[in-house]
Amino acid sequence: MSYHANEKGYYGEFGGAFIPEMLYPNCEELRQNYIPIMETEEFQEEFRQLLKDYVGRPTPLYFAERLSEKHQTKIYLKREDLCHTGAHKVNNTIGQILMAKKLGKNRIIAETGAGQHGVATATVCALMGIECVVYMGEIDIARQAPNVARMKMLGAEVRAAKSGSRTLKDATNEAIRDWINNPVNTHYIIGSVVGPHPYPDMVARFQSVISEEIKWQLQEKEGRSNPDYVVACVGGGSNAAGAYYHYLDTPEVGIIAVEAAGKGIYSGESAATSALGKIGIIHGSKTLLMQTQDGQITEPYSISAGLDYPGVGPMHAHLYKSSRGEFISITDDEAMTAGLEMSQLEGIIPAIETSHAFAIFDHKKFKKDDVVVFNLSGRGDKDLQTYIDYFKL
Ligand SMILES: *Cc1c(COP(=O)(O)O)cnc(C)c1O
């Protein structure tokens, strides 16, 4: 069985491109060109150079001694929190801005929920001197003021989506409308392994640098390139896709995906897509999706804004359905406790998204000599206020 996208963008029964007719030319231009462009030496050179000098790659693979001692297994942390802008998202936006330039585009649009992807996009647009418009729900603009300020400081225009629930899904609709109206000069930078083909595959390829590095780093440290497990949190699934990528076809490497159970999987306030999702179409992709009996998308909830997505990318739906991946759901409380433990055992304050991954020890037992690599997707500075309020610090 293949765990990579086929030509039409299918992972098993999931994926594809379910888009309105008017979006077809845009997606088709990208679909025809993304692999040929990515495979040129020139593209690879520019991409690698920027990852090295601008993002700060390779990020370290760090053996977490105290955390390993506590949980009686060998824990390595892949330090994506040390990327410029504080998370893995910039790996993808660097790749896509280069892609946009090769396609002759001089204007970028993006959607953002909590603002993290908006900031990563505004960052690379500033780097390249390219016009940037970020669509964001009116409600999100009000509750994510620091990220709105960052985007503006970086020179981006933040446009409010004022329809519907005025959150991420409405911002996405506005961005799609913009793209339909500006097919020639504009590239749409999607922030995770979601959306119509070729986005999930393209974003996974850009993020795959994570597992590419893990392989040689682990070889140096352990004398073998394969861990027993690789663990990552899943919102849309881009940091996870990058951490799994070069291990997908290596069955000896266990794949563990961690989702947000919010206040409990069955509480009605959750984002545990694998447990609750049914097959459906969201943002142009057939995947697992939280929905009501009559197919209305359910509003997701998680204490971490980055995991607060009602679907998962098609790669992850396939990993779940095929049982290649083991899916674990973690509540807000479990994640917050794990984030505090990580801070005090290793001196690393993780993003709350990432904290979910570190909370699996009550759900999954590892052997003492198992090598378990956690993808530390981002740093917790952006979440400090949430930690402060939760722990009354
Ligand atoms: C955005 C974000 C996530 C969730 O997005 P994925 O596409 O699932 O990786 C996870 N961790 C951090 C730190 C993020 O900023």
Coordinates of C-alpha atoms and ligand atoms in Angstrom, one line a residue:
M1 CA 0.0 0.0 0.0
S2 CA 1.2 3.5 -0.8
Y3 CA 1.0 6.3 1.8
H4 CA 1.9 9.0 -0.7
A5 CA -0.4 10.9 -3.0
N6 CA -1.1 9.4 -6.5
E7 CA -1.2 11.6 -9.6
K8 CA -4.7 12.7 -8.8
G9 CA -3.8 13.6 -5.3
Y10 CA -5.5 10.6 -3.7
Y11 CA -4.2 8.9 -0.5
G12 CA -6.3 5.7 -0.7
E13 CA -9.9 7.0 -0.9
F14 CA -9.0 10.4 0.5
G15 CA -7.8 13.6 -1.2
G16 CA -8.5 14.7 -4.8
A17 CA -9.6 18.2 -5.9
F18 CA -13.2 19.1 -5.4
I19 CA -13.2 22.6 -6.5
P20 CA -15.6 25.0 -8.3
E21 CA -15.1 25.2 -12.1
M22 CA -13.7 28.7 -11.8
L23 CA -10.8 27.6 -9.6
Y24 CA -9.8 24.9 -12.0
P25 CA -7.3 26.9 -14.0
N26 CA -5.4 28.0 -10.9
C27 CA -5.1 24.6 -9.4
E28 CA -4.3 23.0 -12.7
E29 CA -1.4 25.4 -13.4
L30 CA 0.0 24.6 -10.0
R31 CA -0.6 20.8 -10.4
Q32 CA 1.2 20.7 -13.7
N33 CA 4.2 22.7 -12.5
Y34 CA 4.9 22.0 -8.8
I35 CA 6.9 18.8 -9.2
P36 CA 8.9 19.8 -12.3
I37 CA 9.8 23.2 -10.6
M38 CA 10.6 21.6 -7.2
E39 CA 12.9 19.1 -8.9
T40 CA 15.1 21.7 -10.7
E41 CA 18.5 22.2 -9.2
E42 CA 18.0 25.9 -9.1
F43 CA 14.9 25.6 -6.9
Q44 CA 16.5 23.1 -4.6
E45 CA 19.5 25.3 -4.2
E46 CA 17.5 28.4 -3.3
F47 CA 15.2 26.4 -1.0
R48 CA 18.1 24.8 0.8
Q49 CA 20.0 28.0 1.2
L50 CA 17.1 29.8 2.7
L51 CA 16.3 27.0 5.0
K52 CA 19.8 27.1 6.2
D53 CA 20.6 30.8 6.5
Y54 CA 17.1 32.3 7.1
V55 CA 15.1 29.6 8.9
G56 CA 18.1 28.2 10.8
R57 CA 18.1 24.6 9.6
P58 CA 19.0 21.9 10.3
T59 CA 17.1 22.2 13.6
P60 CA 18.7 20.1 16.4
L61 CA 17.6 16.6 17.3
Y62 CA 18.0 16.7 21.0
F63 CA 18.1 13.8 23.4
A64 CA 15.8 14.8 26.3
E65 CA 17.5 13.1 29.2
R66 CA 15.3 14.1 32.1
L67 CA 12.1 13.5 30.2
S68 CA 13.5 10.1 29.1
E69 CA 14.3 9.2 32.7
K70 CA 10.8 10.2 33.9
H71 CA 9.0 8.2 31.2
Q72 CA 11.5 5.3 31.1
T73 CA 12.1 5.4 27.3
K74 CA 14.6 7.2 25.0
I75 CA 13.1 10.5 24.0
Y76 CA 14.4 12.7 21.2
L77 CA 13.0 16.1 20.4
K78 CA 13.1 17.5 16.9
R79 CA 13.4 21.2 17.6
E80 CA 11.1 22.9 15.1
D81 CA 10.5 25.5 17.8
L82 CA 13.9 26.9 16.9
C83 CA 12.9 27.7 13.4
H84 CA 12.7 31.4 12.6
T85 CA 9.2 32.6 13.6
G86 CA 9.0 29.8 16.2
A87 CA 7.5 26.9 14.4
H88 CA 7.6 24.6 11.5
K89 CA 5.1 26.6 9.4
V90 CA 7.9 28.7 7.8
N91 CA 9.4 25.6 6.0
N92 CA 6.2 25.5 3.9
T93 CA 5.9 29.3 3.3
I94 CA 9.5 29.5 2.1
G95 CA 8.8 26.7 -0.3
Q96 CA 5.6 28.2 -1.6
I97 CA 7.0 31.8 -2.0
L98 CA 9.8 30.3 -4.2
M99 CA 7.2 28.3 -6.1
A100 CA 5.1 31.5 -6.6
K101 CA 8.1 33.4 -8.0
K102 CA 8.9 30.6 -10.4
L103 CA 5.3 30.7 -11.6
G104 CA 5.6 34.4 -12.2
K105 CA 3.2 35.5 -9.5
N106 CA 3.7 38.9 -7.8
R107 CA 0.9 38.8 -5.3
I108 CA 0.3 36.4 -2.4
I109 CA -2.9 35.6 -0.5
A110 CA -3.4 33.4 2.5
E111 CA -6.0 32.5 5.1
T112 CA -5.3 32.3 8.8
G113 CA -7.1 31.3 11.9
A114 CA -5.0 32.0 15.0
G115 CA -2.6 34.1 12.8
Q116 CA 0.4 31.8 12.9
H117 CA 0.2 30.9 9.2
G118 CA -0.6 34.5 8.4
V119 CA 2.6 35.6 10.2
A120 CA 4.7 32.9 8.4
T121 CA 3.3 34.1 5.1
A122 CA 3.8 37.8 5.8
T123 CA 7.4 37.0 6.8
V124 CA 8.4 35.4 3.5
C125 CA 6.5 38.1 1.5
A126 CA 8.6 40.7 3.3
L127 CA 11.7 38.7 2.6
M128 CA 10.9 38.6 -1.1
G129 CA 9.3 42.1 -1.4
I130 CA 6.0 40.6 -2.6
E131 CA 2.5 42.1 -1.9
C132 CA 0.6 40.0 0.8
V133 CA -3.0 39.9 1.7
V134 CA -4.1 37.8 4.6
Y135 CA -7.8 36.9 5.1
M136 CA -8.8 36.4 8.7
G137 CA -12.2 36.1 10.4
E138 CA -13.4 39.2 12.2
I139 CA -13.7 37.3 15.5
D140 CA -10.1 35.9 15.1
I141 CA -8.8 39.4 14.4
A142 CA -10.2 40.6 17.7
R143 CA -8.9 37.7 19.8
Q144 CA -5.4 37.4 18.1
A145 CA -4.3 41.0 18.3
P146 CA -0.5 40.3 18.6
N147 CA -0.4 38.2 15.4
V148 CA -2.5 40.9 13.6
A149 CA 0.1 43.5 14.7
R150 CA 3.0 41.2 13.5
M151 CA 1.4 40.8 10.1
K152 CA 0.9 44.6 9.7
M153 CA 4.4 45.3 10.9
L154 CA 5.7 42.9 8.3
G155 CA 3.9 44.9 5.7
A156 CA 0.9 42.6 5.0
E157 CA -2.7 43.7 4.6
V158 CA -5.1 41.9 6.9
R159 CA -8.6 41.7 5.5
A160 CA -11.5 40.8 7.8
A161 CA -13.9 38.1 6.8
K162 CA -17.3 39.3 8.0
S163 CA -19.6 36.6 6.9
G164 CA -20.8 33.4 8.6
S165 CA -19.1 32.5 11.9
R166 CA -16.4 35.1 11.1
T167 CA -13.6 32.6 11.7
L168 CA -11.2 30.4 9.7
K169 CA -13.6 28.8 7.4
D170 CA -15.0 32.1 6.3
A171 CA -11.5 33.5 5.9
T172 CA -10.8 30.5 3.6
N173 CA -13.9 31.3 1.5
E174 CA -12.8 34.9 1.1
A175 CA -9.3 33.8 0.0
I176 CA -10.7 31.4 -2.5
R177 CA -13.0 34.1 -3.9
D178 CA -10.0 36.4 -4.2
W179 CA -8.0 33.7 -6.0
I180 CA -10.8 33.1 -8.5
N181 CA -10.8 36.9 -9.3
N182 CA -7.0 37.1 -9.6
P183 CA -5.9 33.9 -11.3
V184 CA -3.0 35.3 -13.3
N185 CA -0.9 37.3 -10.8
T186 CA -1.8 35.7 -7.5
H187 CA -0.6 32.6 -5.6
Y188 CA -2.6 31.2 -2.7
I189 CA -0.3 29.9 0.1
I190 CA -2.3 27.3 2.1
G191 CA -0.9 26.6 5.5
S192 CA -1.2 22.9 6.1
V193 CA -1.5 19.5 4.2
V194 CA -5.2 20.4 3.4
G195 CA -7.0 21.8 0.5
P196 CA -7.4 20.5 -3.1
H197 CA -4.6 18.6 -4.8
P198 CA -1.7 19.5 -5.2
Y199 CA -1.6 21.3 -1.9
P200 CA -1.5 18.4 0.5
D201 CA 1.3 16.7 -1.4
M202 CA 3.2 20.0 -2.1
V203 CA 3.1 21.1 1.5
A204 CA 4.1 17.6 2.7
R205 CA 7.1 17.7 0.4
F206 CA 8.2 21.1 1.8
Q207 CA 7.9 19.9 5.3
S208 CA 9.6 16.5 4.6
V209 CA 12.9 18.2 5.4
I210 CA 12.0 17.4 9.0
S211 CA 12.2 13.6 8.7
E212 CA 15.1 13.9 6.2
E213 CA 17.1 15.6 8.9
I214 CA 15.9 13.2 11.6
K215 CA 17.2 10.2 9.6
W216 CA 20.9 11.4 9.5
Q217 CA 20.8 13.0 12.9
L218 CA 19.5 9.8 14.5
Q219 CA 22.1 7.8 12.6
E220 CA 24.8 10.0 14.2
K221 CA 23.4 9.6 17.7
E222 CA 22.0 6.1 17.7
G223 CA 23.8 4.4 14.9
R224 CA 20.5 3.8 13.1
S225 CA 18.3 6.1 11.1
N226 CA 15.0 4.6 12.1
P227 CA 13.4 5.3 15.4
D228 CA 10.8 2.9 16.9
Y229 CA 8.2 5.6 16.9
V230 CA 7.7 9.1 15.5
V231 CA 5.1 11.2 17.3
A232 CA 3.5 14.5 16.2
C233 CA 0.4 16.6 16.9
V234 CA -2.1 16.9 14.1
G235 CA -4.2 20.0 13.4
G236 CA -4.4 20.0 9.6
G237 CA -1.3 17.8 9.8
S238 CA 1.7 19.5 8.2
N239 CA 4.2 19.2 11.0
A240 CA 3.2 15.5 11.3
A241 CA 3.4 14.9 7.6
G242 CA 6.9 16.3 7.6
A243 CA 8.0 14.2 10.6
Y244 CA 6.5 11.0 9.1
Y245 CA 7.3 11.6 5.5
H246 CA 10.5 9.5 5.0
Y247 CA 9.2 6.8 7.3
L248 CA 5.8 6.3 5.7
D249 CA 7.0 3.2 3.8
T250 CA 9.1 1.8 6.7
P251 CA 6.7 -0.3 8.7
E252 CA 9.2 -0.9 11.5
V253 CA 8.8 2.8 12.4
G254 CA 5.5 3.3 14.4
I255 CA 3.6 6.5 13.5
I256 CA 1.7 8.2 16.3
A257 CA -0.7 11.1 15.6
V258 CA -2.0 13.1 18.4
E259 CA -5.3 15.0 18.1
A260 CA -7.0 17.5 20.4
A261 CA -9.9 16.1 22.4
G262 CA -10.7 19.5 23.9
K263 CA -12.9 19.0 26.9
G264 CA -13.3 15.3 26.1
I265 CA -13.9 13.4 22.8
Y266 CA -17.6 13.2 23.3
S267 CA -18.1 16.5 25.2
G268 CA -19.3 18.3 22.1
E269 CA -16.2 20.5 22.5
S270 CA -13.4 18.8 20.7
A271 CA -11.3 18.5 17.6
A272 CA -10.7 14.8 17.6
T273 CA -11.3 14.3 13.9
S274 CA -10.3 10.6 13.6
A275 CA -12.6 9.5 16.5
L276 CA -15.5 11.7 15.5
G277 CA -15.1 12.4 11.8
K278 CA -17.0 11.0 8.8
I279 CA -16.0 11.1 5.2
G280 CA -16.9 14.4 3.6
I281 CA -15.5 17.3 1.6
I282 CA -13.8 20.3 3.2
H283 CA -11.7 23.0 1.4
G284 CA -11.7 21.0 -1.8
S285 CA -10.5 17.7 -0.3
K286 CA -12.3 14.4 0.5
T287 CA -11.3 13.5 4.0
L288 CA -12.4 12.8 7.5
L289 CA -14.4 15.6 8.9
M290 CA -16.5 16.4 11.9
Q291 CA -20.0 17.0 10.8
T292 CA -23.7 16.8 11.8
Q293 CA -26.1 14.1 10.6
D294 CA -27.0 16.2 7.6
G295 CA -23.4 17.1 6.7
Q296 CA -23.0 20.5 8.2
I297 CA -19.4 21.0 9.4
T298 CA -19.2 21.0 13.2
E299 CA -17.5 23.9 14.9
P300 CA -14.3 22.4 16.4
Y301 CA -12.9 23.3 19.8
S302 CA -9.4 23.0 21.4
I303 CA -7.5 25.2 23.9
S304 CA -4.8 25.4 21.2
A305 CA -5.8 27.4 18.2
G306 CA -3.6 25.5 15.9
L307 CA -5.4 22.2 16.4
D308 CA -8.8 23.7 16.2
Y309 CA -9.7 22.4 12.7
P310 CA -12.7 20.3 11.9
G311 CA -10.9 18.0 9.5
V312 CA -7.5 16.4 8.9
G313 CA -5.4 16.3 5.7
P314 CA -6.1 13.4 3.4
M315 CA -2.7 11.8 4.2
H316 CA -3.7 11.5 7.8
A317 CA -7.3 10.2 7.0
H318 CA -5.6 7.5 5.1
L319 CA -3.1 6.7 7.8
Y320 CA -6.0 6.4 10.2
K321 CA -8.2 4.3 8.0
S322 CA -5.4 1.9 7.0
S323 CA -4.2 1.6 10.6
R324 CA -0.7 2.6 9.5
G325 CA -0.9 5.4 12.1
E326 CA -2.0 5.1 15.7
F327 CA -4.2 8.0 16.7
I328 CA -4.5 9.3 20.2
S329 CA -6.7 12.1 21.5
I330 CA -5.6 14.3 24.3
T331 CA -7.7 16.7 26.4
D332 CA -6.9 20.3 27.1
D333 CA -6.1 19.4 30.7
E334 CA -3.7 16.6 29.8
A335 CA -2.0 18.9 27.3
M336 CA -1.5 21.8 29.7
T337 CA -0.1 19.4 32.3
A338 CA 2.4 17.9 29.8
G339 CA 3.4 21.4 28.7
L340 CA 4.3 22.4 32.3
E341 CA 6.2 19.1 32.8
M342 CA 8.2 19.6 29.6
S343 CA 9.0 23.2 30.7
Q344 CA 10.3 22.1 34.1
L345 CA 12.1 18.9 33.0
E346 CA 13.8 20.2 29.9
G347 CA 13.7 24.0 30.1
I348 CA 11.7 24.2 26.9
I349 CA 8.2 25.8 26.9
P350 CA 6.3 24.2 24.0
A351 CA 3.4 25.6 22.0
I352 CA 0.2 24.1 23.4
E353 CA -0.4 22.3 20.1
T354 CA 2.9 20.5 20.7
S355 CA 2.1 19.9 24.4
H356 CA -0.6 17.5 23.2
A357 CA 2.0 15.2 21.8
F358 CA 3.9 15.0 25.1
A359 CA 0.7 14.0 26.9
I360 CA 0.5 10.5 25.4
F361 CA 2.4 8.6 28.1
D362 CA -0.8 7.7 30.0
H363 CA -2.2 6.3 26.8
K364 CA 0.8 4.6 25.2
K365 CA 3.4 2.5 26.9
F366 CA 6.9 2.5 25.4
K367 CA 9.7 0.0 26.2
K368 CA 12.8 1.2 28.0
D369 CA 15.1 0.9 25.0
D370 CA 12.5 2.3 22.4
V371 CA 13.8 5.3 20.5
V372 CA 10.9 7.7 20.3
V373 CA 11.2 11.0 18.3
F374 CA 8.7 13.8 19.1
N375 CA 8.3 16.6 16.7
L376 CA 8.5 19.7 18.8
S377 CA 6.4 21.8 16.3
G378 CA 6.6 25.2 18.0
R379 CA 7.6 27.3 21.0
G380 CA 5.2 28.4 23.6
D381 CA 5.8 32.2 23.7
K382 CA 2.6 32.8 21.8
D383 CA 0.7 30.7 24.4
L384 CA 2.1 32.3 27.5
Q385 CA -1.2 34.1 28.5
T386 CA -3.1 30.8 28.1
Y387 CA -0.6 29.0 30.4
I388 CA -0.7 31.9 32.9
D389 CA -4.5 31.9 33.1
Y390 CA -4.7 28.1 33.3
F391 CA -2.0 27.6 36.0
K392 CA -2.7 31.0 37.7
L393 CA 1.0 31.7 37.4
Ligands
LIG1 C1 -0.1 25.5 13.3 C2 0.6 24.7 14.3 C3 0.2 23.3 14.4 C4 -0.8 22.6 13.7 O1 -0.7 22.6 12.3 P1 -0.3 21.3 11.5 O2 -0.5 21.7 10.1 O3 -1.1 20.2 12.0 O4 1.2 21.1 11.8 C5 1.0 22.6 15.3 N1 1.9 23.1 16.1 C6 2.3 24.4 16.0 C7 3.3 25.0 16.9 C8 1.6 25.3 15.1 O5 1.9 26.6 15.0

